[in-house]
Amino acid sequence: MKLATQLLHGGISEDPTTGATSMPIYMASTFHQHKIGQAPWEYSRTGNPTRQAVEALVADIEQGTAGFAFASGSAAIMTVFSLFSAGDHIIVGDDVYGGTFRLLNQVLSRLGITFTVVDTRDLNAVTAALTPATKAIYLETPTNPLLRVTDIQAIAAIAREHGLLSIIDNTFASPIVQQPLTLGVDIVLHSASKYLGGHSDVIAGVVAVKDAQLAERLGFLQNAIGAILAPQESWLLQRGIKTLQLRMQAHLANTEKLFSFLKAQPAVAKLYYPGDPDNPDYAIAKKQMHGFGAMLSFELQPGLDPQVFVEHLQLITLAESLGALESLIEIPALMTHGAIPREIRLQNGIQDELIRLSVGVEDITDLKADLKAGFDAVMQ
Ligand SMILES: *Cc1c(COP(=O)(O)O)cnc(C)c1O
C-alpha cells in the first residue's frame, strides 16, 4: 500500500465492533473481563482501542511493525531514553530540541546516563565520540533552527557496526518527507503536536520501530511509565494524520515558493533551507528526503531588528511550535532558544537576527504580501 493510501486505510481504520469508518473514542478506564486472561482489553493505560488504532496507523506510516502513542513528544522521548541504565552513554546531535537537552542535562544525568554532543553531519566526530559504554546515537534531521541535514543511512550503519541503537526525532520532516526506519534506523519518534496532528489542537508524541524485541521493551516501558495518549487525543491525532499527505503537499509547495521569494530579498543575509542547491547538505537532503520540508530559517542583515520584522506581520502568527496549517514565525534567540546562553548560541550559529518560519498552507500571495510588510518595516 502506498503512503497516501496508508494514511487512510492503514492501521485499524474501522471499528471492528460497529464498522464505524471513524474509530470511536473509547472513554473507558477499565473493561469487563468475561474470562480471566482472555479479554482483549483490560485497563486503558495498558491498552485502549482508540489509542491502539492510532498506534497501528503510526507503525504503518513509518513502515514499522509497532507504534506507541504518548501524552507528548517529550513523554515519548523520555520513554525511549528509559531503555538506558546508569552507566550508559549516548551520542547526541548538537542541534536537538531544547527539551531533549533539558531531559539529558537535568533528568537523565541525575540517573547516571551520560552523553556527548556532536555535529552528527561529521561522521568522524560521531565515531570519535564512541566509548565502551556507548549504547545509542540520538539525532534530529533537519535540525532546529538551522535545518542541518545528517546522512541517516551512514549513522544507522555506524550504529549497527558498533552494536548501538540509532534513534531519530523525525518531527521536522514528517513521514511524508522522510522515513528513517526504511534507512536502517532502529527507533523513530515524533512530537505529534506538530505535523502529525497538524491543526495546533493536540499535544502528543509517537514512536515507531521495526524490531519485535525492541517493540516489546518499549511496550513494557510505555505501560510501566504510563505517559500514554488519552482516547480523545488519540482520536484527534488519527484524524489529523488522515490529511497529512494533502497538508504536506501544500506546505512543501509554499515553502519552495517562499524560498525563492526570500532569496531575492536584500534584507536577507542568509537563508537556511535543505532544498537550497548552495546548501552544503543539499546532496544528502536530496538523497534521503522527498521534498525538503516546510521549515525555513533566515538571517536579516546585521543590525536589522528581527523583532520589528515579526511584529509587523498581520497574517503569519508570532508563536513557538511548527507544523501547523497556519504559518508560524519566531525568533530563536528570544523564544525557542532563549534559554541558551548568548555566547553558546552564537557559537552554535544561531545569530540574534535569525528568524524561523514554519510555512503554512495559506495562499502564497498572502504570505508574500505579509512578509513584504515585514521587510518594508525593517528597511525603513
Ligand atoms: C516540539 C518538539 C518536541 C517536544 O514535543 P512536545 O509534544 O512539545 O512534548 C520534541 N522534538 C522536536 C523536534 C520538537 O519540535
Tab-separated table of C-alpha atoms and ligand atoms in Angstrom:
chain	number	residue	atom	x	y	z
A	1	MET	CA	0.000	0.000	0.000
A	2	LYS	CA	1.361	3.441	-0.879
A	3	LEU	CA	1.784	6.026	1.864
A	4	ALA	CA	-1.114	8.244	0.732
A	5	THR	CA	-3.423	5.204	0.948
A	6	GLN	CA	-1.928	4.015	4.240
A	7	LEU	CA	-2.820	7.340	5.849
A	8	LEU	CA	-6.496	6.488	5.280
A	9	HIS	CA	-6.610	2.708	5.295
A	10	GLY	CA	-3.564	1.775	7.354
A	11	GLY	CA	-3.627	0.792	10.997
A	12	ILE	CA	-7.090	-0.012	12.302
A	13	SER	CA	-9.156	2.323	10.153
A	14	GLU	CA	-12.558	0.906	11.066
A	15	ASP	CA	-14.187	-0.001	14.380
A	16	PRO	CA	-14.272	-3.817	14.373
A	17	THR	CA	-17.417	-3.976	16.539
A	18	THR	CA	-19.657	-1.486	14.693
A	19	GLY	CA	-17.982	-0.945	11.328
A	20	ALA	CA	-17.840	2.792	12.036
A	21	THR	CA	-15.439	4.281	9.489
A	22	SER	CA	-14.082	6.634	12.110
A	23	MET	CA	-12.685	4.822	15.131
A	24	PRO	CA	-14.869	5.815	18.117
A	25	ILE	CA	-13.390	7.455	21.203
A	26	TYR	CA	-13.465	4.704	23.822
A	27	MET	CA	-13.716	6.639	27.068
A	28	ALA	CA	-13.255	3.741	29.448
A	29	SER	CA	-10.640	3.210	32.114
A	30	THR	CA	-11.340	-0.495	32.524
A	31	PHE	CA	-13.012	-3.340	30.617
A	32	HIS	CA	-15.235	-6.226	31.686
A	33	GLN	CA	-13.110	-9.369	31.549
A	34	HIS	CA	-15.637	-12.087	30.818
A	35	LYS	CA	-12.960	-14.746	31.178
A	36	ILE	CA	-9.785	-14.018	33.100
A	37	GLY	CA	-6.732	-13.877	30.889
A	38	GLN	CA	-8.752	-13.969	27.650
A	39	ALA	CA	-10.209	-10.463	27.492
A	40	PRO	CA	-8.935	-8.358	24.566
A	41	TRP	CA	-8.840	-5.233	26.755
A	42	GLU	CA	-8.116	-4.890	30.453
A	43	TYR	CA	-7.160	-1.392	31.531
A	44	SER	CA	-6.680	1.726	29.392
A	45	ARG	CA	-3.129	2.566	30.462
A	46	THR	CA	-2.109	-0.864	29.184
A	47	GLY	CA	-4.255	-0.665	26.072
A	48	ASN	CA	-7.212	1.304	24.714
A	49	PRO	CA	-8.924	0.641	21.350
A	50	THR	CA	-8.744	4.285	20.207
A	51	ARG	CA	-5.081	4.568	21.131
A	52	GLN	CA	-4.320	1.211	19.566
A	53	ALA	CA	-5.871	2.425	16.299
A	54	VAL	CA	-3.595	5.457	16.090
A	55	GLU	CA	-0.581	3.411	17.221
A	56	ALA	CA	-1.153	0.893	14.419
A	57	LEU	CA	-1.515	3.771	11.959
A	58	VAL	CA	1.765	5.351	13.101
A	59	ALA	CA	3.537	1.988	12.732
A	60	ASP	CA	2.252	1.713	9.158
A	61	ILE	CA	3.113	5.221	8.003
A	62	GLU	CA	6.648	4.955	9.385
A	63	GLN	CA	6.996	1.480	7.772
A	64	GLY	CA	7.453	-0.119	11.216
A	65	THR	CA	5.791	-3.077	12.876
A	66	ALA	CA	4.807	-1.414	16.156
A	67	GLY	CA	3.729	2.085	17.148
A	68	PHE	CA	3.295	3.777	20.523
A	69	ALA	CA	1.398	6.947	21.405
A	70	PHE	CA	2.331	9.190	24.327
A	71	ALA	CA	0.956	12.237	26.122
A	72	SER	CA	3.554	14.473	24.419
A	73	GLY	CA	6.659	14.318	22.294
A	74	SER	CA	8.653	14.834	25.488
A	75	ALA	CA	6.951	11.812	27.095
A	76	ALA	CA	7.829	9.753	24.010
A	77	ILE	CA	11.481	10.866	24.241
A	78	MET	CA	11.682	10.146	27.989
A	79	THR	CA	10.174	6.702	27.490
A	80	VAL	CA	12.707	5.920	24.748
A	81	PHE	CA	15.573	7.161	26.940
A	82	SER	CA	14.268	4.832	29.668
A	83	LEU	CA	15.700	1.976	27.608
A	84	PHE	CA	19.055	3.037	29.067
A	85	SER	CA	20.567	2.489	32.509
A	86	ALA	CA	23.042	4.127	34.859
A	87	GLY	CA	26.500	3.993	33.290
A	88	ASP	CA	25.210	4.054	29.704
A	89	HIS	CA	26.458	6.720	27.296
A	90	ILE	CA	24.557	8.272	24.374
A	91	ILE	CA	25.899	10.269	21.409
A	92	VAL	CA	23.523	13.175	20.808
A	93	GLY	CA	23.190	15.578	17.880
A	94	ASP	CA	24.334	19.105	18.792
A	95	ASP	CA	21.207	20.812	17.449
A	96	VAL	CA	18.458	18.705	19.075
A	97	TYR	CA	15.237	20.069	20.567
A	98	GLY	CA	15.818	22.167	23.704
A	99	GLY	CA	13.515	19.979	25.777
A	100	THR	CA	15.588	16.949	24.827
A	101	PHE	CA	18.729	18.680	26.136
A	102	ARG	CA	16.812	19.573	29.294
A	103	LEU	CA	15.933	15.910	29.847
A	104	LEU	CA	19.536	14.839	29.252
A	105	ASN	CA	21.091	17.620	31.336
A	106	GLN	CA	18.700	17.796	34.241
A	107	VAL	CA	16.971	14.420	34.500
A	108	LEU	CA	18.903	11.602	32.823
A	109	SER	CA	22.279	12.857	34.062
A	110	ARG	CA	20.952	12.500	37.643
A	111	LEU	CA	20.111	8.889	36.801
A	112	GLY	CA	23.712	8.219	35.760
A	113	ILE	CA	23.237	8.343	31.997
A	114	THR	CA	25.985	10.321	30.264
A	115	PHE	CA	26.086	11.812	26.782
A	116	THR	CA	28.371	13.548	24.309
A	117	VAL	CA	27.090	16.221	21.954
A	118	VAL	CA	28.415	16.155	18.381
A	119	ASP	CA	27.591	17.569	14.967
A	120	THR	CA	26.222	14.307	13.539
A	121	ARG	CA	26.884	15.523	9.974
A	122	ASP	CA	30.542	14.859	10.780
A	123	LEU	CA	30.740	11.056	10.793
A	124	ASN	CA	34.336	11.121	12.087
A	125	ALA	CA	33.191	13.171	15.063
A	126	VAL	CA	30.465	10.605	15.735
A	127	THR	CA	32.944	7.728	15.686
A	128	ALA	CA	35.407	9.707	17.811
A	129	ALA	CA	32.706	10.149	20.477
A	130	LEU	CA	32.245	6.389	20.917
A	131	THR	CA	33.147	4.959	24.334
A	132	PRO	CA	32.893	1.385	25.621
A	133	ALA	CA	29.694	2.498	27.421
A	134	THR	CA	28.015	3.999	24.337
A	135	LYS	CA	24.603	2.473	23.722
A	136	ALA	CA	22.918	4.785	21.212
A	137	ILE	CA	23.132	7.637	18.703
A	138	TYR	CA	20.236	10.101	19.001
A	139	LEU	CA	19.665	12.903	16.498
A	140	GLU	CA	17.317	15.136	14.547
A	141	THR	CA	17.493	15.888	10.845
A	142	PRO	CA	16.738	18.502	9.634
A	143	THR	CA	17.698	20.259	12.861
A	144	ASN	CA	16.141	23.192	14.629
A	145	PRO	CA	16.522	26.051	13.728
A	146	LEU	CA	19.425	25.776	11.236
A	147	LEU	CA	17.900	22.853	9.299
A	148	ARG	CA	21.172	20.948	9.087
A	149	VAL	CA	20.897	17.530	7.469
A	150	THR	CA	22.627	14.367	8.683
A	151	ASP	CA	23.148	11.301	6.481
A	152	ILE	CA	20.688	8.900	8.124
A	153	GLN	CA	21.952	5.755	6.373
A	154	ALA	CA	25.541	6.490	7.361
A	155	ILE	CA	24.571	6.985	11.025
A	156	ALA	CA	22.481	3.803	11.021
A	157	ALA	CA	25.476	1.918	9.603
A	158	ILE	CA	27.827	3.252	12.312
A	159	ALA	CA	25.272	2.283	14.961
A	160	ARG	CA	24.871	-1.228	13.567
A	161	GLU	CA	28.616	-1.739	13.296
A	162	HIS	CA	29.109	-0.838	16.968
A	163	GLY	CA	26.001	-2.553	18.344
A	164	LEU	CA	24.241	0.724	19.212
A	165	LEU	CA	20.650	1.806	18.793
A	166	SER	CA	20.047	4.592	16.279
A	167	ILE	CA	17.216	6.932	17.252
A	168	ILE	CA	15.814	9.759	15.130
A	169	ASP	CA	13.399	12.503	16.118
A	170	ASN	CA	11.592	12.873	12.768
A	171	THR	CA	9.333	15.763	13.837
A	172	PHE	CA	10.731	18.358	11.402
A	173	ALA	CA	10.427	16.134	8.342
A	174	SER	CA	7.230	14.096	8.907
A	175	PRO	CA	6.924	10.583	7.438
A	176	ILE	CA	5.879	12.084	4.095
A	177	VAL	CA	9.290	13.672	3.660
A	178	GLN	CA	11.473	11.066	5.361
A	179	GLN	CA	11.070	7.535	6.739
A	180	PRO	CA	14.119	6.741	8.890
A	181	LEU	CA	13.147	3.097	9.562
A	182	THR	CA	13.489	2.377	5.826
A	183	LEU	CA	17.023	3.844	6.005
A	184	GLY	CA	18.117	1.406	8.706
A	185	VAL	CA	17.303	3.392	11.862
A	186	ASP	CA	16.056	1.428	14.901
A	187	ILE	CA	13.683	3.908	16.540
A	188	VAL	CA	11.828	6.846	15.020
A	189	LEU	CA	9.882	9.286	17.177
A	190	HIS	CA	7.829	12.439	16.724
A	191	SER	CA	6.348	15.284	18.592
A	192	ALA	CA	2.928	14.619	17.042
A	193	SER	CA	1.948	18.072	18.337
A	194	LYS	CA	3.494	19.337	15.069
A	195	TYR	CA	2.886	17.923	11.534
A	196	LEU	CA	1.188	14.650	12.511
A	197	GLY	CA	-1.563	16.409	14.475
A	198	GLY	CA	-1.235	19.380	12.181
A	199	HIS	CA	-4.056	21.565	13.486
A	200	SER	CA	-2.482	23.176	16.591
A	201	ASP	CA	-5.040	21.419	18.772
A	202	VAL	CA	-3.316	18.406	20.296
A	203	ILE	CA	-0.171	17.661	22.304
A	204	ALA	CA	1.038	14.140	21.569
A	205	GLY	CA	4.113	12.037	20.878
A	206	VAL	CA	4.647	8.828	18.931
A	207	VAL	CA	7.334	6.186	18.498
A	208	ALA	CA	7.653	3.506	15.812
A	209	VAL	CA	10.024	0.554	15.484
A	210	LYS	CA	10.523	-2.479	13.245
A	211	ASP	CA	12.233	-4.896	15.596
A	212	ALA	CA	9.889	-7.129	17.627
A	213	GLN	CA	12.138	-7.299	20.685
A	214	LEU	CA	12.539	-3.534	20.764
A	215	ALA	CA	8.761	-3.204	20.410
A	216	GLU	CA	8.297	-5.430	23.418
A	217	ARG	CA	10.718	-3.403	25.545
A	218	LEU	CA	9.042	-0.130	24.547
A	219	GLY	CA	5.583	-1.577	25.177
A	220	PHE	CA	6.727	-2.587	28.649
A	221	LEU	CA	8.115	0.919	29.327
A	222	GLN	CA	5.010	2.635	27.942
A	223	ASN	CA	2.820	0.683	30.348
A	224	ALA	CA	5.246	0.923	33.271
A	225	ILE	CA	5.807	4.684	32.968
A	226	GLY	CA	2.219	5.358	31.930
A	227	ALA	CA	2.717	8.591	29.941
A	228	ILE	CA	0.122	7.394	27.415
A	229	LEU	CA	-2.017	9.351	24.972
A	230	ALA	CA	-5.636	9.661	26.150
A	231	PRO	CA	-8.549	8.432	23.951
A	232	GLN	CA	-9.760	11.902	22.889
A	233	GLU	CA	-6.269	12.966	21.843
A	234	SER	CA	-5.686	9.626	20.132
A	235	TRP	CA	-8.777	10.264	18.041
A	236	LEU	CA	-7.715	13.828	17.207
A	237	LEU	CA	-4.287	12.582	16.194
A	238	GLN	CA	-5.594	9.886	13.821
A	239	ARG	CA	-7.955	12.462	12.343
A	240	GLY	CA	-5.001	14.778	11.742
A	241	ILE	CA	-2.886	12.026	10.197
A	242	LYS	CA	-5.555	11.285	7.578
A	243	THR	CA	-4.787	14.575	5.824
A	244	LEU	CA	-1.011	14.503	6.306
A	245	GLN	CA	-0.221	13.921	2.634
A	246	LEU	CA	-2.572	16.680	1.461
A	247	ARG	CA	-1.257	19.098	4.038
A	248	MET	CA	2.397	18.326	3.370
A	249	GLN	CA	1.969	18.790	-0.384
A	250	ALA	CA	0.605	22.275	0.239
A	251	HIS	CA	3.285	23.018	2.892
A	252	LEU	CA	6.106	21.880	0.596
A	253	ALA	CA	4.849	23.801	-2.443
A	254	ASN	CA	4.524	27.036	-0.454
A	255	THR	CA	7.966	26.548	1.088
A	256	GLU	CA	9.683	26.232	-2.293
A	257	LYS	CA	7.996	29.434	-3.435
A	258	LEU	CA	8.894	31.316	-0.261
A	259	PHE	CA	12.498	30.145	-0.541
A	260	SER	CA	12.777	31.851	-3.953
A	261	PHE	CA	10.966	34.912	-2.612
A	262	LEU	CA	13.266	35.216	0.413
A	263	LYS	CA	16.380	34.637	-1.688
A	264	ALA	CA	15.541	37.784	-3.655
A	265	GLN	CA	15.168	39.997	-0.563
A	266	PRO	CA	18.041	42.439	0.029
A	267	ALA	CA	17.288	42.412	3.776
A	268	VAL	CA	18.042	38.679	3.979
A	269	ALA	CA	21.694	37.958	4.740
A	270	LYS	CA	21.492	34.182	4.905
A	271	LEU	CA	18.922	31.501	4.159
A	272	TYR	CA	18.761	28.061	5.712
A	273	TYR	CA	16.811	25.525	3.657
A	274	PRO	CA	17.889	21.938	2.827
A	275	GLY	CA	16.441	22.391	-0.676
A	276	ASP	CA	18.869	25.213	-1.476
A	277	PRO	CA	21.329	23.816	-4.067
A	278	ASP	CA	24.007	26.029	-2.457
A	279	ASN	CA	23.406	24.429	0.948
A	280	PRO	CA	26.345	22.119	1.866
A	281	ASP	CA	23.827	19.462	2.988
A	282	TYR	CA	21.837	19.595	-0.264
A	283	ALA	CA	23.131	16.329	-1.772
A	284	ILE	CA	22.310	14.326	1.356
A	285	ALA	CA	18.928	16.021	1.689
A	286	LYS	CA	18.135	15.141	-1.912
A	287	LYS	CA	19.173	11.537	-1.335
A	288	GLN	CA	17.062	10.874	1.758
A	289	MET	CA	14.160	13.355	1.717
A	290	HIS	CA	11.079	13.501	-0.522
A	291	GLY	CA	10.701	17.249	-0.686
A	292	PHE	CA	12.828	19.370	1.611
A	293	GLY	CA	10.450	20.008	4.464
A	294	ALA	CA	8.394	23.084	5.194
A	295	MET	CA	10.704	24.931	7.578
A	296	LEU	CA	12.776	27.929	6.506
A	297	SER	CA	15.168	29.953	8.605
A	298	PHE	CA	16.738	33.225	7.540
A	299	GLU	CA	19.009	35.873	8.985
A	300	LEU	CA	18.342	39.540	8.472
A	301	GLN	CA	21.308	41.738	7.538
A	302	PRO	CA	23.365	42.629	10.647
A	303	GLY	CA	21.736	45.454	12.560
A	304	LEU	CA	18.225	44.871	11.182
A	305	ASP	CA	15.819	44.146	14.023
A	306	PRO	CA	14.032	40.791	13.716
A	307	GLN	CA	11.544	41.903	16.377
A	308	VAL	CA	10.413	44.810	14.188
A	309	PHE	CA	10.039	42.338	11.323
A	310	VAL	CA	7.857	39.800	13.117
A	311	GLU	CA	5.773	42.433	14.874
A	312	HIS	CA	4.777	43.969	11.527
A	313	LEU	CA	3.281	40.729	10.250
A	314	GLN	CA	-0.505	40.586	10.199
A	315	LEU	CA	-1.133	37.058	8.989
A	316	ILE	CA	1.820	34.901	9.967
A	317	THR	CA	1.415	34.099	13.644
A	318	LEU	CA	4.223	35.006	16.018
A	319	ALA	CA	4.366	31.807	18.043
A	320	GLU	CA	6.546	28.888	19.055
A	321	SER	CA	5.792	25.455	17.625
A	322	LEU	CA	5.653	24.400	13.985
A	323	GLY	CA	3.954	22.046	11.599
A	324	ALA	CA	0.567	23.732	11.849
A	325	LEU	CA	-1.736	24.533	8.943
A	326	GLU	CA	-1.242	28.210	9.712
A	327	SER	CA	2.191	29.779	9.210
A	328	LEU	CA	4.102	30.345	12.448
A	329	ILE	CA	7.135	32.561	12.871
A	330	GLU	CA	9.548	33.059	15.741
A	331	ILE	CA	12.925	34.487	16.726
A	332	PRO	CA	15.004	31.587	18.141
A	333	ALA	CA	17.339	33.880	20.134
A	334	LEU	CA	14.398	35.396	22.015
A	335	MET	CA	11.965	32.496	22.033
A	336	THR	CA	12.659	28.768	21.428
A	337	HIS	CA	16.408	29.041	22.090
A	338	GLY	CA	16.268	31.929	24.572
A	339	ALA	CA	17.390	29.739	27.472
A	340	ILE	CA	20.754	29.018	25.810
A	341	PRO	CA	23.459	31.495	26.949
A	342	ARG	CA	24.107	34.001	24.103
A	343	GLU	CA	27.769	33.048	23.725
A	344	ILE	CA	26.979	29.354	23.243
A	345	ARG	CA	24.062	30.191	20.971
A	346	LEU	CA	26.312	32.304	18.729
A	347	GLN	CA	28.922	29.532	18.749
A	348	ASN	CA	26.208	27.186	17.502
A	349	GLY	CA	25.481	29.574	14.639
A	350	ILE	CA	22.202	30.973	15.940
A	351	GLN	CA	22.536	34.719	15.367
A	352	ASP	CA	20.350	37.364	17.017
A	353	GLU	CA	18.935	38.224	13.568
A	354	LEU	CA	17.778	34.675	12.851
A	355	ILE	CA	14.083	34.126	12.128
A	356	ARG	CA	12.444	30.688	11.861
A	357	LEU	CA	9.380	30.231	9.717
A	358	SER	CA	7.054	27.225	9.729
A	359	VAL	CA	5.396	27.632	6.351
A	360	GLY	CA	1.654	27.060	6.428
A	361	VAL	CA	-0.868	26.347	3.706
A	362	GLU	CA	-2.281	29.850	3.240
A	363	ASP	CA	-2.440	31.322	-0.269
A	364	ILE	CA	1.124	32.120	-1.344
A	365	THR	CA	0.178	35.650	-2.459
A	366	ASP	CA	-0.993	36.500	1.047
A	367	LEU	CA	2.130	35.009	2.634
A	368	LYS	CA	4.417	37.004	0.347
A	369	ALA	CA	2.478	40.215	0.955
A	370	ASP	CA	2.721	39.676	4.709
A	371	LEU	CA	6.479	39.034	4.622
A	372	LYS	CA	6.934	42.069	2.356
A	373	ALA	CA	5.287	44.235	5.045
A	374	GLY	CA	7.880	42.917	7.496
A	375	PHE	CA	10.761	43.688	5.123
A	376	ASP	CA	9.394	47.167	4.421
A	377	ALA	CA	9.256	47.823	8.166
A	378	VAL	CA	12.870	46.750	8.900
A	379	MET	CA	14.298	48.532	5.856
A	380	GLN	CA	12.861	51.919	6.850
B	1	LIG	C1	8.085	20.107	19.921
B	1	LIG	C2	9.204	19.147	19.773
B	1	LIG	C3	9.448	18.158	20.747
B	1	LIG	C4	8.666	18.081	22.037
B	1	LIG	O1	7.355	17.675	21.797
B	1	LIG	P1	6.117	18.074	22.761
B	1	LIG	O2	4.969	17.427	22.072
B	1	LIG	O3	6.047	19.564	22.798
B	1	LIG	O4	6.418	17.488	24.099
B	1	LIG	C5	10.461	17.255	20.511
B	1	LIG	N1	11.209	17.312	19.387
B	1	LIG	C6	11.014	18.258	18.451
B	1	LIG	C7	11.895	18.289	17.249
B	1	LIG	C8	10.013	19.214	18.612
B	1	LIG	O5	9.848	20.153	17.682
